[in-house]
Amino acid sequence: KQEVTQIPAALSVPEGENLVLNCSFTDSAIYNLQWFRQDPGKGLTSLLLIQSSQREQTSGRLNASLDKSSGRSTLYIAASQPGDSATYLCAVRTGANNLFFGTGTRLTVIP
Amino acid sequence: DAMVIQNPRYQVTQFGKPVTLSCSQTLNHNVMYWYQQKSSQAPKLLFHYYDKDFNNEADTPDNFQSRRPNTSFCFLDIRSPGLGDAAMYLCATSGGEATNEKLFFGSGTQLSVL
């Protein structure tokens, strides 16, 4: 069974720093990987989706990479801002409707 | 504008008292999903609809049912809520079952069981 792990569980950084969030998965037979943002008590907002054939995707200050063979993805956030504070979840898709989530990294950006 | 709308935002029910959560979408998507997310845990898929075709996950308790009367609406019924059912319930949609489809989530309903 696919297992998705995100380390660290929580991270605090001062405003302006660049940071990297990590996601690893046990079964490399995935179709895609998606990064989400979740604010406290709220739903999930999709940030980036990387197909299995792609190596990275970029949106504004966010860059997500995928190394399928090693079962790893990273989410790079440049020039972090207090508004980036949230929980970031990654999820891998292994079939038509099998989306496996990690438990997330809770990010705090300190002004 | 919100595309996946969940009501209510917060729901409090009593132990054993049936409760219904609702989800509507303006995206005209074929697939609708219900996820359960307990505190500090990953979202867990309960079931999904592809059009009117209902698909239940193997480990979803019988206590949970769902209805989809039309493309836009989907309901989650919890027949006899227990304390362990307190969680955030997330509705999501996607355009199809193709593996390159993104999922779009609503804001969730936080369920408390007293």
Short mmCIF file of N, CA, C and O in Angstrom, two decimals, chain A residues 1 31-32 34 36 38 40-49 51 89 93-99 101-103 106, chain B residues 9-10 31 33 35 37 40-43 45 48 57 88 90 94 96-103 105-108 110:
data_model
loop_
_atom_site.label_atom_id
_atom_site.label_comp_id
_atom_site.label_asym_id
_atom_site.label_seq_id
_atom_site.Cartn_x
_atom_site.Cartn_y
_atom_site.Cartn_z
N LYS A 1 0.84 -1.19 0.00
CA LYS A 1 0.00 0.00 0.00
C LYS A 1 0.88 1.24 0.00
O LYS A 1 1.88 1.29 0.68
N TYR A 31 0.76 8.28 -10.99
CA TYR A 31 0.38 9.03 -12.18
C TYR A 31 0.77 10.50 -12.04
O TYR A 31 1.18 11.14 -13.01
N ASN A 32 0.56 11.05 -10.86
CA ASN A 32 0.94 12.44 -10.62
C ASN A 32 1.08 12.71 -9.14
O ASN A 32 0.75 11.84 -8.30
N GLN A 34 0.42 16.01 -6.33
CA GLN A 34 -0.19 17.32 -6.20
C GLN A 34 0.17 17.90 -4.84
O GLN A 34 0.13 17.19 -3.82
N PHE A 36 -0.91 20.73 -1.99
CA PHE A 36 -2.05 21.52 -1.54
C PHE A 36 -1.63 22.40 -0.36
O PHE A 36 -0.71 22.08 0.38
N GLN A 38 -3.46 24.13 3.10
CA GLN A 38 -4.65 24.10 3.96
C GLN A 38 -4.47 25.08 5.10
O GLN A 38 -3.55 24.95 5.91
N PRO A 40 -5.90 26.84 8.66
CA PRO A 40 -6.55 26.20 9.83
C PRO A 40 -8.06 26.16 9.69
O PRO A 40 -8.71 27.18 9.42
N GLY A 41 -8.63 24.98 9.86
CA GLY A 41 -10.07 24.82 9.81
C GLY A 41 -10.69 25.01 8.44
O GLY A 41 -11.91 25.20 8.33
N LYS A 42 -9.89 24.97 7.40
CA LYS A 42 -10.39 25.23 6.06
C LYS A 42 -10.14 24.03 5.15
O LYS A 42 -9.51 23.04 5.53
N GLY A 43 -10.66 24.13 3.92
CA GLY A 43 -10.43 23.08 2.94
C GLY A 43 -9.06 23.18 2.30
O GLY A 43 -8.21 23.96 2.74
N LEU A 44 -8.85 22.41 1.25
CA LEU A 44 -7.56 22.34 0.58
C LEU A 44 -7.57 23.18 -0.70
O LEU A 44 -8.55 23.12 -1.46
N THR A 45 -6.49 23.90 -0.93
CA THR A 45 -6.32 24.65 -2.16
C THR A 45 -5.18 24.04 -2.95
O THR A 45 -4.07 23.89 -2.44
N SER A 46 -5.46 23.68 -4.20
CA SER A 46 -4.41 23.07 -5.03
C SER A 46 -3.38 24.13 -5.42
O SER A 46 -3.72 25.23 -5.84
N LEU A 47 -2.12 23.79 -5.25
CA LEU A 47 -1.02 24.70 -5.60
C LEU A 47 -0.37 24.30 -6.92
O LEU A 47 -0.27 25.11 -7.84
N LEU A 48 0.08 23.07 -6.99
CA LEU A 48 0.79 22.60 -8.18
C LEU A 48 0.50 21.12 -8.38
O LEU A 48 0.34 20.38 -7.40
N LEU A 49 0.42 20.70 -9.63
CA LEU A 49 0.28 19.29 -9.98
C LEU A 49 1.40 18.93 -10.94
O LEU A 49 1.61 19.64 -11.93
N GLN A 51 2.80 15.87 -13.33
CA GLN A 51 2.56 14.56 -13.92
C GLN A 51 3.80 13.69 -13.75
O GLN A 51 4.91 14.20 -13.60
N LEU A 89 0.22 20.03 2.19
CA LEU A 89 0.07 18.59 2.03
C LEU A 89 0.45 18.18 0.61
O LEU A 89 0.15 18.88 -0.35
N ARG A 93 -1.19 10.26 -6.80
CA ARG A 93 -2.31 9.56 -7.44
C ARG A 93 -1.79 8.27 -8.04
O ARG A 93 -0.88 8.30 -8.86
N THR A 94 -2.39 7.15 -7.62
CA THR A 94 -1.93 5.85 -8.09
C THR A 94 -2.93 5.16 -9.00
O THR A 94 -2.67 4.10 -9.53
N GLY A 95 -4.10 5.74 -9.14
CA GLY A 95 -5.13 5.14 -9.98
C GLY A 95 -6.19 6.18 -10.26
O GLY A 95 -6.04 7.35 -9.91
N ALA A 96 -7.28 5.73 -10.87
CA ALA A 96 -8.31 6.68 -11.27
C ALA A 96 -8.84 7.47 -10.08
O ALA A 96 -9.11 8.66 -10.18
N ASN A 97 -8.98 6.81 -8.95
CA ASN A 97 -9.52 7.53 -7.81
C ASN A 97 -8.79 7.21 -6.51
O ASN A 97 -9.37 7.26 -5.44
N ASN A 98 -7.54 6.87 -6.62
CA ASN A 98 -6.73 6.62 -5.44
C ASN A 98 -5.75 7.77 -5.25
O ASN A 98 -4.75 7.85 -5.96
N LEU A 99 -6.08 8.65 -4.32
CA LEU A 99 -5.22 9.79 -4.01
C LEU A 99 -4.76 9.61 -2.57
O LEU A 99 -5.58 9.64 -1.66
N PHE A 101 -2.69 10.92 0.61
CA PHE A 101 -2.17 12.15 1.19
C PHE A 101 -1.11 11.88 2.25
O PHE A 101 -1.16 10.87 2.96
N GLY A 102 -0.18 12.83 2.38
CA GLY A 102 0.67 12.87 3.56
C GLY A 102 -0.06 13.62 4.66
O GLY A 102 -1.14 14.19 4.46
N THR A 103 0.53 13.65 5.86
CA THR A 103 -0.10 14.34 7.00
C THR A 103 0.25 15.82 7.04
O THR A 103 -0.26 16.54 7.88
N ARG A 106 3.33 21.81 8.78
CA ARG A 106 2.74 23.07 9.23
C ARG A 106 3.81 24.15 9.22
O ARG A 106 4.78 24.08 9.98
N ARG B 9 -20.82 25.21 7.53
CA ARG B 9 -19.39 25.31 7.81
C ARG B 9 -19.03 24.55 9.09
O ARG B 9 -17.99 23.90 9.16
N TYR B 10 -19.90 24.65 10.07
CA TYR B 10 -19.76 23.91 11.33
C TYR B 10 -21.07 23.20 11.63
O TYR B 10 -22.14 23.77 11.44
N VAL B 31 -17.08 14.04 -11.41
CA VAL B 31 -16.70 13.24 -10.24
C VAL B 31 -16.79 14.08 -8.98
O VAL B 31 -16.32 15.22 -8.95
N TYR B 33 -16.22 13.68 -4.64
CA TYR B 33 -15.59 12.87 -3.61
C TYR B 33 -15.97 13.38 -2.22
O TYR B 33 -16.16 14.58 -2.03
N TYR B 35 -14.16 13.17 1.56
CA TYR B 35 -13.01 12.79 2.38
C TYR B 35 -13.31 13.11 3.85
O TYR B 35 -14.00 14.08 4.17
N GLN B 37 -11.22 14.01 7.37
CA GLN B 37 -9.90 14.39 7.88
C GLN B 37 -10.00 14.63 9.38
O GLN B 37 -10.64 15.59 9.83
N SER B 40 -4.91 16.68 12.59
CA SER B 40 -3.50 16.39 12.32
C SER B 40 -3.28 15.11 11.52
O SER B 40 -2.18 14.56 11.52
N GLN B 41 -4.33 14.64 10.85
CA GLN B 41 -4.19 13.44 10.02
C GLN B 41 -4.39 13.78 8.55
O GLN B 41 -4.90 14.84 8.20
N ALA B 42 -4.01 12.86 7.69
CA ALA B 42 -4.21 13.02 6.26
C ALA B 42 -5.68 12.81 5.92
O ALA B 42 -6.36 12.00 6.56
N PRO B 43 -6.19 13.51 4.92
CA PRO B 43 -7.56 13.23 4.46
C PRO B 43 -7.68 11.79 3.98
O PRO B 43 -6.76 11.25 3.35
N LEU B 45 -10.20 9.06 1.89
CA LEU B 45 -11.33 8.97 0.98
C LEU B 45 -12.39 8.03 1.53
O LEU B 45 -12.09 6.89 1.92
N HIS B 48 -16.74 8.01 -3.68
CA HIS B 48 -16.85 8.99 -4.74
C HIS B 48 -17.93 8.56 -5.73
O HIS B 48 -18.30 7.38 -5.79
N GLU B 57 -15.30 3.10 -0.71
CA GLU B 57 -14.01 2.54 -0.31
C GLU B 57 -14.26 1.34 0.62
O GLU B 57 -15.21 1.34 1.40
N MET B 88 -13.22 16.84 10.20
CA MET B 88 -13.52 17.73 9.09
C MET B 88 -13.90 16.85 7.91
O MET B 88 -13.21 15.87 7.61
N LEU B 90 -14.52 16.83 3.92
CA LEU B 90 -14.14 17.60 2.74
C LEU B 90 -14.78 17.01 1.50
O LEU B 90 -14.70 15.81 1.26
N SER B 94 -13.66 16.60 -9.54
CA SER B 94 -12.71 16.62 -10.65
C SER B 94 -13.50 16.41 -11.94
O SER B 94 -14.61 15.88 -11.93
N GLY B 96 -13.01 14.47 -14.42
CA GLY B 96 -13.21 13.11 -14.86
C GLY B 96 -12.35 12.18 -14.05
O GLY B 96 -11.71 12.61 -13.07
N GLU B 97 -12.30 10.95 -14.42
CA GLU B 97 -11.48 9.97 -13.70
C GLU B 97 -10.08 9.85 -14.31
O GLU B 97 -9.28 9.04 -13.86
N ALA B 98 -9.80 10.66 -15.32
CA ALA B 98 -8.46 10.63 -15.91
C ALA B 98 -7.43 10.97 -14.86
O ALA B 98 -7.65 11.81 -13.99
N THR B 99 -6.29 10.34 -14.95
CA THR B 99 -5.30 10.46 -13.89
C THR B 99 -4.56 11.79 -13.90
O THR B 99 -3.78 12.05 -13.00
N ASN B 100 -4.79 12.63 -14.91
CA ASN B 100 -4.15 13.94 -14.89
C ASN B 100 -5.07 15.04 -14.41
O ASN B 100 -4.74 16.22 -14.46
N GLU B 101 -6.25 14.64 -13.88
CA GLU B 101 -7.20 15.64 -13.43
C GLU B 101 -6.83 16.16 -12.05
O GLU B 101 -6.50 15.40 -11.14
N LYS B 102 -6.96 17.50 -11.86
CA LYS B 102 -6.80 18.10 -10.54
C LYS B 102 -8.07 17.90 -9.74
O LYS B 102 -9.16 17.81 -10.30
N LEU B 103 -7.90 17.88 -8.42
CA LEU B 103 -9.04 17.88 -7.53
C LEU B 103 -9.25 19.29 -6.98
O LEU B 103 -8.29 19.98 -6.63
N PHE B 105 -11.26 21.33 -3.97
CA PHE B 105 -11.88 21.07 -2.68
C PHE B 105 -12.76 22.23 -2.23
O PHE B 105 -12.48 23.40 -2.55
N GLY B 106 -13.80 21.89 -1.46
CA GLY B 106 -14.57 22.90 -0.75
C GLY B 106 -13.87 23.28 0.54
O GLY B 106 -12.79 22.77 0.87
N SER B 107 -14.52 24.17 1.30
CA SER B 107 -13.93 24.67 2.54
C SER B 107 -14.11 23.72 3.71
O SER B 107 -13.55 23.94 4.78
N GLY B 108 -14.91 22.69 3.50
CA GLY B 108 -15.07 21.68 4.54
C GLY B 108 -16.20 21.98 5.52
O GLY B 108 -16.65 23.12 5.66
N GLN B 110 -16.86 21.15 9.55
CA GLN B 110 -16.28 20.63 10.79
C GLN B 110 -17.42 20.04 11.63
O GLN B 110 -18.31 20.78 12.06
#
